[in-house]
Amino acid sequence: MTNPLYDRLFAPLADRDRALLHLADGSAISGAAFLAMVHRAAHALVACGIRPGDRVAVQVAKTPAALAVYGAAVATGAIFLPLNTAYTAAEVEYFVGNATPGVLLADPKAATALAPVAERHGARLLTLDTQGQGSFADLAAAQPDHFAPVARGAEDLAAFLYTSGTTGRSKGAMLTQGNLLSNAETLAQAWRFTAADVQLHALPIFHTHGLFVGTNIALLTGGEMIFLPGFDLDAMLRLMPRATTMMGVPTFYTRLLDDPRFTRELAAHMRLFISGSAPLLAETHAAFEARTGHRILERYGMTETNMNTSNPYEGERRAGTVGPALPGIEVIVTDPATGTPLPQGEIGMVEVRGPNVFKGYWQMPEKTREELRDNGFFITGDLGRFDADGYLTIVGRQKDLIITGGYNVYPKEIELILDDQPGVLESAVVGVPHPDFGEAVLAVIVPKPGEAPDLAAIGAALAAQLARFKQPKALVLMDALPRNTMGKVQKNELRALHAARFRA
Ligand code: AMP
């Protein structure tokens, strides 16, 4: 029986005494020990009633135990559904209601708030804390060390990753085993990953970047990971001498550069620095090269497609571009209105086709039809332009998505809450440049005539309903929103008006 993703990523760990995960406290977990964790977690999922095709929702801290649940989902044929740890119980309820997972794993601190959510939607709630302990760990500890993986094919679903829509509703991108495996193979080859690599892994594992790009590549190639719970500058600087590669969002690079301890000597032995999830400023690219001698390799991808383009490993890594299409993946730029391919050099909609492209949005056939063409091309929503050498530059997002510290924030979700607040007539949320986060969320509020909205109370109302990364870093009062003749709010003008707000 085969299970392609399990066979390639997890089965090879069976005989591996060498470390797979190095932890911040200096301890390590061997490949074989980690596989035993995967197997016990797989038995635990089955004991909870999970069968192939069932969803397993996971909103827990980044720990080896949490990563083992990913492996367990693959082994049991379940669909892994990781959730941002910053989501509030109200936000998690939407995902649980939409995906109806059989199991919801949560931090014990969130268990009280999530218990009614799990009950309402028929999910079994178990816990895993920041140390990998909790009721799920207890259940897993009592299970056998060996699990026989269930048969799966490349077309079977392996994960749902939720992405937001401009209406504020998230969509569950359905990713198959083949989507994940093909991309891991392509990237491992493109970036020359081998068993000799030690990846400094500080990205979250609820997002495609840290989970599929970072982890899948390391598992596929037999490499090691320095597996940190999050981005901790001191730990990064302390552990970098033991690493050969690092993947980060642009914020990682600006934070490293802001610290004088990050020197040329510290980075000299590194093989590769990779950036993605948000635009890396050309000035960051240049400053990094000036400091370390390394040219950061920038790539471009998204939840629905994994990675699509990458600057070359050998050859010119061009600042401000995301490089050419990866092997086996077609990337075209089309007229957003007609879908007709545009001549090289023109700005248009970036569309992608290949074995990496997802199967559609869970239970949203209309959204799927809007974004996934019959001929297989996915309409990314990003606007871009190819140069004469085939390097793609992303020039903007068609839908005003804000990316702050690598996380996506959709303005509409915040505007809907703002518009409900006492004294608020209307609102507009935009991203403005921020030296640390790339972009910061800024909310413009227009008061009802004669009223003075209480900004502190509005801030508190937002904090109660939204994950921290979505909460505006500034609330600004304006008499009116700029609008065009069609009545549409001119967000470009708002961005320009407040562009200097967070300048260093
Ligand atoms: P996500 O689905 O959270 O991975 O976000 C995907 C979006 O992030 C893409 O559609 C792009 O708008 C943006 N993105 C990812 N990588 C890059 C990059 N290297 N440069 C510019 N934008 C990027």
Coordinates of C-alpha atoms and ligand atoms in Angstrom, one line a residue:
M1 CA 0.0 0.0 0.0
T2 CA 1.3 3.4 -0.8
N3 CA 0.7 6.8 0.7
P4 CA 3.0 9.1 -1.4
L5 CA 3.4 11.9 1.0
Y6 CA 3.9 9.6 4.0
D7 CA 6.3 7.4 2.0
R8 CA 8.5 10.3 0.9
L9 CA 8.4 12.6 4.0
F10 CA 8.0 10.3 7.0
A11 CA 8.8 6.7 6.2
P12 CA 12.5 7.4 5.7
L13 CA 12.8 8.6 9.3
A14 CA 12.4 5.0 10.6
D15 CA 16.1 4.1 10.6
R16 CA 17.4 7.6 11.4
D17 CA 19.3 7.9 14.6
R18 CA 20.6 11.3 13.5
A19 CA 18.7 14.4 14.8
L20 CA 15.7 15.7 12.9
L21 CA 14.8 18.5 15.3
H22 CA 17.1 20.6 17.4
L23 CA 15.3 22.5 20.1
A24 CA 16.0 25.9 21.7
D25 CA 17.0 24.3 25.0
G26 CA 19.8 22.4 23.3
S27 CA 18.1 19.0 23.2
A28 CA 17.4 17.1 20.0
I29 CA 14.9 14.6 18.7
S30 CA 16.1 11.9 16.3
G31 CA 14.3 11.0 13.1
A32 CA 13.2 7.6 14.5
A33 CA 12.0 9.2 17.8
F34 CA 10.0 11.8 15.9
L35 CA 8.4 9.0 13.7
A36 CA 7.4 7.2 16.9
M37 CA 5.7 10.4 18.0
V38 CA 3.9 10.6 14.6
H39 CA 2.8 7.0 15.0
R40 CA 1.5 7.4 18.5
A41 CA -0.4 10.6 17.4
A42 CA -1.8 8.7 14.5
H43 CA -3.2 6.0 16.8
A44 CA -4.6 8.8 19.0
L45 CA -6.4 10.3 16.1
V46 CA -7.9 7.0 15.1
A47 CA -8.9 6.5 18.8
C48 CA -10.8 9.8 18.5
G49 CA -12.7 8.3 15.5
I50 CA -10.7 10.0 12.8
R51 CA -11.0 8.2 9.4
P52 CA -9.5 9.0 6.0
G53 CA -10.9 12.2 4.6
D54 CA -11.9 13.6 8.1
R55 CA -10.5 17.0 9.1
V56 CA -8.2 17.5 12.0
A57 CA -8.1 21.2 13.1
V58 CA -5.1 22.3 15.1
Q59 CA -4.6 25.6 16.8
V60 CA -1.6 25.0 19.1
A61 CA 1.9 26.3 19.7
K62 CA 4.7 25.3 17.5
T63 CA 6.2 22.2 19.1
P64 CA 7.5 18.8 17.9
A65 CA 4.3 17.3 19.2
A66 CA 2.3 19.7 17.0
L67 CA 4.4 18.8 14.0
A68 CA 3.9 15.2 14.8
V69 CA 0.1 15.8 14.4
Y70 CA 0.8 16.9 10.8
G71 CA 2.6 13.5 10.2
A72 CA -0.2 11.7 11.9
A73 CA -2.8 13.3 9.7
V74 CA -0.8 12.2 6.6
A75 CA -0.5 8.7 8.0
T76 CA -4.2 8.3 8.8
G77 CA -5.3 9.9 5.6
A78 CA -7.0 12.8 7.5
I79 CA -7.0 16.4 6.2
F80 CA -4.7 18.6 8.2
L81 CA -6.2 22.0 9.1
P82 CA -3.7 24.2 10.9
L83 CA -5.0 27.5 12.3
N84 CA -3.2 30.7 13.2
T85 CA -2.6 30.7 17.0
A86 CA -3.7 34.3 17.1
Y87 CA -7.3 33.6 16.1
T88 CA -9.9 34.3 18.8
A89 CA -12.5 31.7 19.7
A90 CA -15.1 33.6 17.5
E91 CA -12.7 33.3 14.5
V92 CA -12.0 29.6 15.2
E93 CA -15.7 29.0 15.3
Y94 CA -16.0 30.0 11.6
F95 CA -13.3 27.5 10.6
V96 CA -14.7 24.7 12.7
G97 CA -18.2 25.4 11.4
N98 CA -17.0 25.4 7.8
A99 CA -14.7 22.4 7.9
T100 CA -16.5 20.3 10.5
P101 CA -13.3 18.6 11.8
G102 CA -13.7 15.4 13.9
V103 CA -11.0 16.7 16.2
L104 CA -10.0 20.2 17.4
L105 CA -6.7 20.5 19.1
A106 CA -6.2 23.6 21.1
D107 CA -4.0 25.2 23.8
P108 CA -5.4 24.3 27.3
K109 CA -5.7 28.1 27.9
A110 CA -8.2 28.3 25.0
A111 CA -10.1 25.1 26.0
T112 CA -12.8 26.8 28.0
A113 CA -13.6 29.2 25.2
L114 CA -13.5 26.6 22.6
A115 CA -15.4 23.8 24.3
P116 CA -18.8 25.2 23.3
V117 CA -17.5 25.7 19.8
A118 CA -16.4 22.1 19.5
E119 CA -19.6 20.9 21.0
R120 CA -21.8 23.0 18.6
H121 CA -20.0 21.5 15.6
G122 CA -19.5 18.0 16.7
A123 CA -15.7 18.1 17.1
R124 CA -13.8 16.4 19.9
L125 CA -11.7 18.9 21.7
L126 CA -8.3 17.9 23.0
T127 CA -5.3 20.0 24.1
L128 CA -1.6 20.5 23.5
D129 CA 0.3 23.2 25.3
T130 CA 3.5 25.1 24.6
Q131 CA 5.5 22.1 26.0
G132 CA 3.6 19.6 23.8
Q133 CA 1.6 18.4 26.9
G134 CA -2.1 18.1 27.3
S135 CA -5.0 15.7 26.9
F136 CA -3.9 14.8 23.3
A137 CA -0.3 14.1 24.5
D138 CA -1.7 11.9 27.3
L139 CA -3.8 10.0 24.8
A140 CA -0.9 9.6 22.4
A141 CA 1.5 8.5 25.2
A142 CA -0.7 5.5 25.8
Q143 CA -0.6 4.3 22.1
P144 CA 1.7 1.9 20.3
D145 CA 4.9 3.1 18.7
H146 CA 4.0 1.7 15.3
F147 CA 1.2 2.7 13.0
A148 CA 0.5 1.2 9.5
P149 CA -0.2 4.2 7.3
V150 CA -3.4 4.1 5.3
A151 CA -3.3 3.9 1.5
R152 CA -3.6 7.2 -0.3
G153 CA -3.0 8.6 -3.8
A154 CA -1.6 11.8 -5.2
E155 CA -5.1 13.1 -5.8
D156 CA -6.3 12.6 -2.2
L157 CA -6.6 15.7 0.0
A158 CA -3.9 16.3 2.5
A159 CA -4.6 19.7 3.9
F160 CA -7.0 22.6 4.1
L161 CA -5.3 26.0 4.5
Y162 CA -7.7 28.8 5.0
T163 CA -7.2 32.0 3.2
S164 CA -9.3 35.1 3.6
G165 CA -11.6 36.6 1.0
T166 CA -12.1 40.3 0.4
T167 CA -15.6 39.9 1.8
G168 CA -13.9 38.9 5.0
R169 CA -14.9 35.2 4.7
S170 CA -12.1 32.8 4.7
K171 CA -11.9 30.0 2.1
G172 CA -10.5 26.6 2.7
A173 CA -8.0 25.9 0.0
M174 CA -8.0 22.1 -0.6
L175 CA -4.5 20.8 -1.2
T176 CA -3.7 17.3 -2.3
Q177 CA -0.8 15.0 -1.5
G178 CA 0.4 15.6 -5.1
N179 CA 0.2 19.4 -4.7
L180 CA 2.5 19.3 -1.6
L181 CA 4.9 16.6 -2.7
S182 CA 5.5 18.0 -6.2
N183 CA 6.3 21.5 -4.8
A184 CA 8.6 20.1 -2.1
E185 CA 10.5 18.1 -4.8
T186 CA 10.7 21.1 -7.1
L187 CA 11.9 23.5 -4.4
A188 CA 14.4 21.0 -2.8
Q189 CA 16.0 20.7 -6.2
A190 CA 15.8 24.4 -7.2
W191 CA 17.4 25.4 -3.9
R192 CA 19.9 22.4 -3.7
F193 CA 18.7 21.1 -0.3
T194 CA 20.4 17.9 0.9
A195 CA 20.7 15.8 4.0
A196 CA 23.7 18.0 5.0
D197 CA 21.4 21.0 5.5
V198 CA 20.4 22.4 8.9
Q199 CA 17.5 24.8 8.5
L200 CA 17.0 27.6 11.0
H201 CA 13.2 27.3 11.4
A202 CA 11.5 30.1 13.2
L203 CA 8.4 30.4 11.0
P204 CA 5.0 29.4 12.3
I205 CA 3.8 25.9 11.2
F206 CA 0.1 27.0 10.6
H207 CA 1.0 28.7 7.3
T208 CA 2.3 27.3 4.0
H209 CA 5.7 29.0 4.4
G210 CA 6.8 27.3 7.6
L211 CA 4.8 24.1 7.2
F212 CA 5.0 23.1 3.6
V213 CA 8.0 25.0 2.3
G214 CA 10.2 24.8 5.3
T215 CA 9.3 21.5 6.9
N216 CA 8.4 19.4 3.8
I217 CA 11.7 20.3 2.2
A218 CA 13.7 19.3 5.3
L219 CA 11.8 16.0 5.6
L220 CA 12.1 15.2 1.9
T221 CA 15.8 15.7 1.8
G222 CA 16.7 14.2 5.1
G223 CA 18.0 17.5 6.6
E224 CA 17.8 18.8 10.1
M225 CA 15.8 21.7 11.5
I226 CA 16.6 24.0 14.4
F227 CA 13.0 24.2 15.4
L228 CA 12.2 27.4 17.3
P229 CA 8.8 28.2 18.7
G230 CA 8.9 31.6 17.0
F231 CA 11.2 34.4 16.0
D232 CA 13.4 35.2 18.9
L233 CA 16.3 37.4 17.9
D234 CA 18.6 36.3 20.6
A235 CA 18.0 32.6 19.8
M236 CA 18.4 33.2 16.1
L237 CA 21.8 34.9 16.7
R238 CA 22.9 32.2 19.1
L239 CA 21.9 29.3 16.9
M240 CA 22.8 30.6 13.5
P241 CA 26.3 29.2 13.7
R242 CA 24.8 25.7 13.7
A243 CA 22.6 26.3 10.7
T244 CA 23.2 26.2 6.9
T245 CA 20.0 27.7 5.7
M246 CA 17.2 30.0 6.8
M247 CA 13.8 30.8 5.5
G248 CA 12.1 34.0 6.6
V249 CA 9.5 36.7 6.0
P250 CA 11.0 40.1 5.2
T251 CA 10.5 41.1 8.8
F252 CA 13.0 38.5 9.9
Y253 CA 15.7 40.1 7.7
T254 CA 15.0 43.7 8.8
R255 CA 15.1 42.6 12.5
L256 CA 18.4 40.8 12.0
L257 CA 19.8 43.8 10.2
D258 CA 18.7 46.1 13.1
D259 CA 20.9 44.2 15.5
P260 CA 24.7 45.0 15.4
R261 CA 25.4 41.5 16.7
F262 CA 24.3 40.2 13.2
T263 CA 27.7 40.4 11.5
R264 CA 29.3 39.1 8.4
E265 CA 31.2 36.6 10.5
L266 CA 28.0 35.2 12.0
A267 CA 26.5 34.6 8.5
A268 CA 29.7 33.7 6.7
H269 CA 29.2 29.9 6.8
M270 CA 25.5 30.0 5.8
R271 CA 24.6 28.4 2.4
L272 CA 21.3 30.1 1.7
F273 CA 18.9 32.8 3.0
I274 CA 15.4 32.6 1.5
S275 CA 12.6 35.2 1.8
G276 CA 8.9 35.2 0.9
S277 CA 5.3 35.7 1.9
A278 CA 5.5 39.5 1.4
P279 CA 7.6 41.8 -0.7
L280 CA 11.3 42.1 0.3
L281 CA 12.3 45.7 -0.2
A282 CA 15.1 46.1 -2.6
E283 CA 16.8 48.2 0.1
T284 CA 16.7 45.3 2.5
H285 CA 18.2 43.1 -0.1
A286 CA 21.0 45.6 -0.7
A287 CA 21.6 46.2 3.0
F288 CA 21.7 42.4 3.7
E289 CA 24.3 41.9 1.0
A290 CA 26.4 44.9 2.2
R291 CA 26.3 43.4 5.8
T292 CA 26.8 39.7 5.0
G293 CA 27.9 39.2 1.4
H294 CA 24.8 37.0 0.9
R295 CA 22.2 37.8 -1.7
I296 CA 18.8 36.8 -0.3
L297 CA 16.9 34.5 -2.6
E298 CA 13.3 35.7 -2.9
R299 CA 10.5 33.5 -4.0
Y300 CA 6.7 33.9 -4.5
G301 CA 3.9 31.7 -3.6
M302 CA 0.6 31.5 -1.8
T303 CA -1.7 29.3 0.2
E304 CA -3.6 28.0 -2.9
T305 CA -0.5 27.1 -5.0
N306 CA 2.5 26.6 -2.7
M307 CA 5.5 28.2 -4.5
N308 CA 5.3 29.5 -8.1
T309 CA 8.4 31.4 -8.9
S310 CA 11.9 31.7 -7.4
N311 CA 15.1 33.6 -8.0
P312 CA 17.8 31.2 -9.1
Y313 CA 20.2 29.4 -6.8
E314 CA 22.9 29.8 -9.4
G315 CA 22.6 32.9 -11.5
E316 CA 21.4 36.3 -10.7
R317 CA 19.1 36.9 -7.7
R318 CA 17.5 40.1 -8.7
A319 CA 16.4 42.4 -5.9
G320 CA 12.7 43.5 -6.1
T321 CA 11.8 40.5 -8.3
V322 CA 10.5 37.1 -7.3
G323 CA 12.4 35.4 -10.2
P324 CA 11.2 33.2 -13.0
A325 CA 8.6 30.5 -12.9
L326 CA 9.7 27.3 -11.2
P327 CA 10.3 24.2 -13.3
G328 CA 7.1 22.5 -14.3
I329 CA 5.0 25.5 -13.3
E330 CA 3.4 27.9 -15.8
V331 CA 3.1 31.6 -14.8
I332 CA 1.5 34.1 -17.1
V333 CA 0.4 37.7 -16.9
T334 CA -3.1 38.5 -18.3
D335 CA -5.4 41.4 -18.8
P336 CA -7.4 41.4 -15.6
A337 CA -10.6 42.3 -17.5
T338 CA -10.4 39.7 -20.3
G339 CA -8.0 37.1 -19.2
T340 CA -6.0 37.4 -22.4
P341 CA -2.2 37.0 -22.0
L342 CA -0.4 40.3 -22.2
P343 CA 2.9 41.0 -24.0
Q344 CA 6.1 40.8 -21.9
G345 CA 6.7 44.0 -19.9
E346 CA 3.0 44.8 -19.3
I347 CA 1.4 44.8 -15.8
G348 CA -1.5 42.4 -15.4
M349 CA -3.0 39.6 -13.4
V350 CA -0.6 36.8 -12.4
E351 CA -2.1 33.4 -13.3
V352 CA -0.5 30.0 -12.4
R353 CA -0.9 26.5 -13.6
G354 CA 0.9 23.3 -12.5
P355 CA 0.9 20.3 -10.2
N356 CA 1.2 22.7 -7.3
V357 CA -2.2 24.4 -7.9
F358 CA -5.0 23.5 -5.3
K359 CA -8.2 21.7 -6.1
G360 CA -10.6 24.5 -5.2
Y361 CA -12.2 26.0 -2.1
W362 CA -14.0 23.6 0.3
Q363 CA -17.7 23.8 -0.3
M364 CA -17.4 27.1 -2.3
P365 CA -17.9 26.0 -5.9
E366 CA -18.7 29.6 -7.0
K367 CA -15.6 31.0 -5.5
T368 CA -13.6 28.2 -7.0
R369 CA -15.1 28.9 -10.5
E370 CA -14.3 32.6 -10.1
E371 CA -10.6 32.0 -9.4
L372 CA -9.8 28.6 -11.0
R373 CA -10.2 28.5 -14.8
D374 CA -11.4 25.5 -16.7
N375 CA -8.0 25.3 -18.3
G376 CA -6.3 24.9 -14.9
F377 CA -5.0 28.4 -14.5
F378 CA -5.5 29.9 -11.0
I379 CA -6.1 33.7 -10.9
T380 CA -3.9 34.8 -8.1
G381 CA -5.2 38.3 -7.5
D382 CA -1.7 39.6 -7.6
L383 CA -0.6 42.1 -10.2
G384 CA 2.8 41.5 -11.8
R385 CA 5.1 42.1 -14.7
F386 CA 7.7 40.0 -16.4
D387 CA 11.0 41.5 -17.5
A388 CA 12.9 40.5 -20.7
D389 CA 14.7 37.7 -18.8
G390 CA 11.5 36.1 -17.5
Y391 CA 11.9 37.5 -13.9
L392 CA 8.5 38.3 -12.4
T393 CA 7.9 41.5 -10.3
I394 CA 4.9 41.6 -8.1
V395 CA 3.6 45.2 -8.3
G396 CA 0.6 45.0 -6.0
R397 CA -2.4 43.1 -4.9
Q398 CA -5.5 43.7 -6.8
K399 CA -7.7 43.5 -3.7
D400 CA -6.0 45.7 -1.2
L401 CA -4.9 42.9 1.0
I402 CA -2.6 44.1 3.8
I403 CA 0.4 41.9 4.7
T404 CA 1.8 42.8 8.1
G405 CA 4.7 40.9 9.5
G406 CA 4.0 38.2 6.9
Y407 CA 0.3 37.8 7.9
N408 CA -2.6 38.6 5.6
V409 CA -5.2 41.1 6.8
Y410 CA -8.3 41.8 4.8
P411 CA -9.5 45.4 5.4
K412 CA -13.1 44.5 5.0
E413 CA -13.2 42.3 8.1
I414 CA -12.0 45.2 10.2
E415 CA -14.2 47.8 8.5
L416 CA -17.3 45.8 9.2
I417 CA -16.6 45.9 12.9
L418 CA -15.6 49.6 12.9
D419 CA -18.8 50.6 11.0
D420 CA -20.8 49.0 13.9
Q421 CA -19.2 51.2 16.6
P422 CA -21.1 54.1 18.2
G423 CA -20.6 57.4 16.5
V424 CA -19.0 55.9 13.4
L425 CA -20.4 56.8 10.0
E426 CA -18.0 54.8 7.9
S427 CA -14.4 53.5 7.8
A428 CA -11.6 52.4 5.5
V429 CA -8.7 50.2 6.5
V430 CA -5.4 50.4 4.6
G431 CA -1.8 49.1 4.9
V432 CA 0.9 51.8 5.3
P433 CA 4.6 51.3 5.2
H434 CA 6.1 50.1 8.6
P435 CA 9.8 49.7 9.2
D436 CA 9.4 46.4 11.1
F437 CA 6.2 44.8 9.9
G438 CA 6.5 45.8 6.2
E439 CA 3.0 47.1 6.4
A440 CA 0.9 48.3 9.4
V441 CA -2.9 48.2 9.6
L442 CA -4.3 51.8 9.7
A443 CA -8.0 52.5 10.1
V444 CA -9.6 55.7 9.0
I445 CA -12.9 56.5 10.8
V446 CA -15.4 59.1 9.7
P447 CA -17.7 60.2 12.5
K448 CA -21.4 60.6 12.2
P449 CA -22.3 64.3 11.9
G450 CA -22.0 66.1 15.3
E451 CA -20.6 63.0 17.0
A452 CA -17.1 62.2 18.5
P453 CA -16.4 58.5 18.5
D454 CA -14.5 57.2 21.5
L455 CA -11.3 55.8 19.9
A456 CA -10.1 54.0 23.0
A457 CA -13.5 52.2 23.3
I458 CA -13.3 51.3 19.6
G459 CA -9.7 50.0 20.1
A460 CA -11.0 47.8 22.9
A461 CA -13.9 46.5 20.8
L462 CA -11.5 45.5 18.0
A463 CA -9.1 43.8 20.5
A464 CA -12.0 41.7 21.8
Q465 CA -12.9 40.4 18.3
L466 CA -9.7 40.3 16.3
A467 CA -6.4 38.5 16.4
R468 CA -3.7 40.9 17.5
F469 CA -2.0 41.1 14.1
K470 CA -5.3 42.3 12.6
Q471 CA -5.8 45.1 15.1
P472 CA -5.0 48.6 13.6
K473 CA -1.8 50.1 14.8
A474 CA -3.5 53.5 14.4
L475 CA -7.0 54.8 14.4
V476 CA -7.3 58.1 12.5
L477 CA -10.4 60.5 12.3
M478 CA -11.2 62.1 8.9
D479 CA -14.2 64.2 7.9
A480 CA -14.8 62.2 4.8
L481 CA -13.3 59.4 2.7
P482 CA -11.9 60.2 -0.7
R483 CA -14.1 58.7 -3.4
N484 CA -14.1 58.4 -7.2
T485 CA -17.0 59.3 -9.5
M486 CA -18.3 55.7 -9.2
G487 CA -18.5 56.2 -5.4
K488 CA -15.6 53.8 -4.7
V489 CA -13.3 54.7 -1.8
Q490 CA -9.8 55.7 -3.1
K491 CA -7.6 53.6 -0.9
N492 CA -4.5 54.7 -2.8
E493 CA -5.1 58.2 -1.6
L494 CA -5.5 57.2 2.0
R495 CA -2.3 55.2 1.8
A496 CA -0.5 58.1 0.4
L497 CA -1.9 60.5 3.0
H498 CA -0.8 58.3 5.9
A499 CA 2.4 56.9 4.3
A500 CA 4.7 58.6 6.7
R501 CA 2.8 57.6 9.9
F502 CA 5.2 54.9 10.9
R503 CA 8.4 56.0 9.1
A504 CA 11.4 55.3 11.2
Ligands
AMP1 P1 -0.5 33.6 1.6 O1 -1.6 32.9 0.9 O2 -0.7 34.0 3.0 O3 0.8 32.8 1.5 O4 -0.3 35.0 0.9 C1 0.0 35.0 -0.5 C2 0.2 36.4 -1.0 O5 1.4 36.9 -0.4 C3 0.5 36.4 -2.5 O6 -0.7 36.3 -3.2 C4 1.2 37.7 -2.6 O7 0.3 38.8 -2.7 C5 2.0 37.8 -1.4 N1 3.4 37.3 -1.6 C6 4.0 36.1 -1.3 N2 5.3 36.1 -1.6 C7 5.6 37.4 -2.1 C8 6.8 38.0 -2.5 N3 7.9 37.4 -2.5 N4 6.6 39.3 -3.0 C9 5.5 39.9 -3.0 N5 4.3 39.4 -2.5 C10 4.4 38.1 -2.1

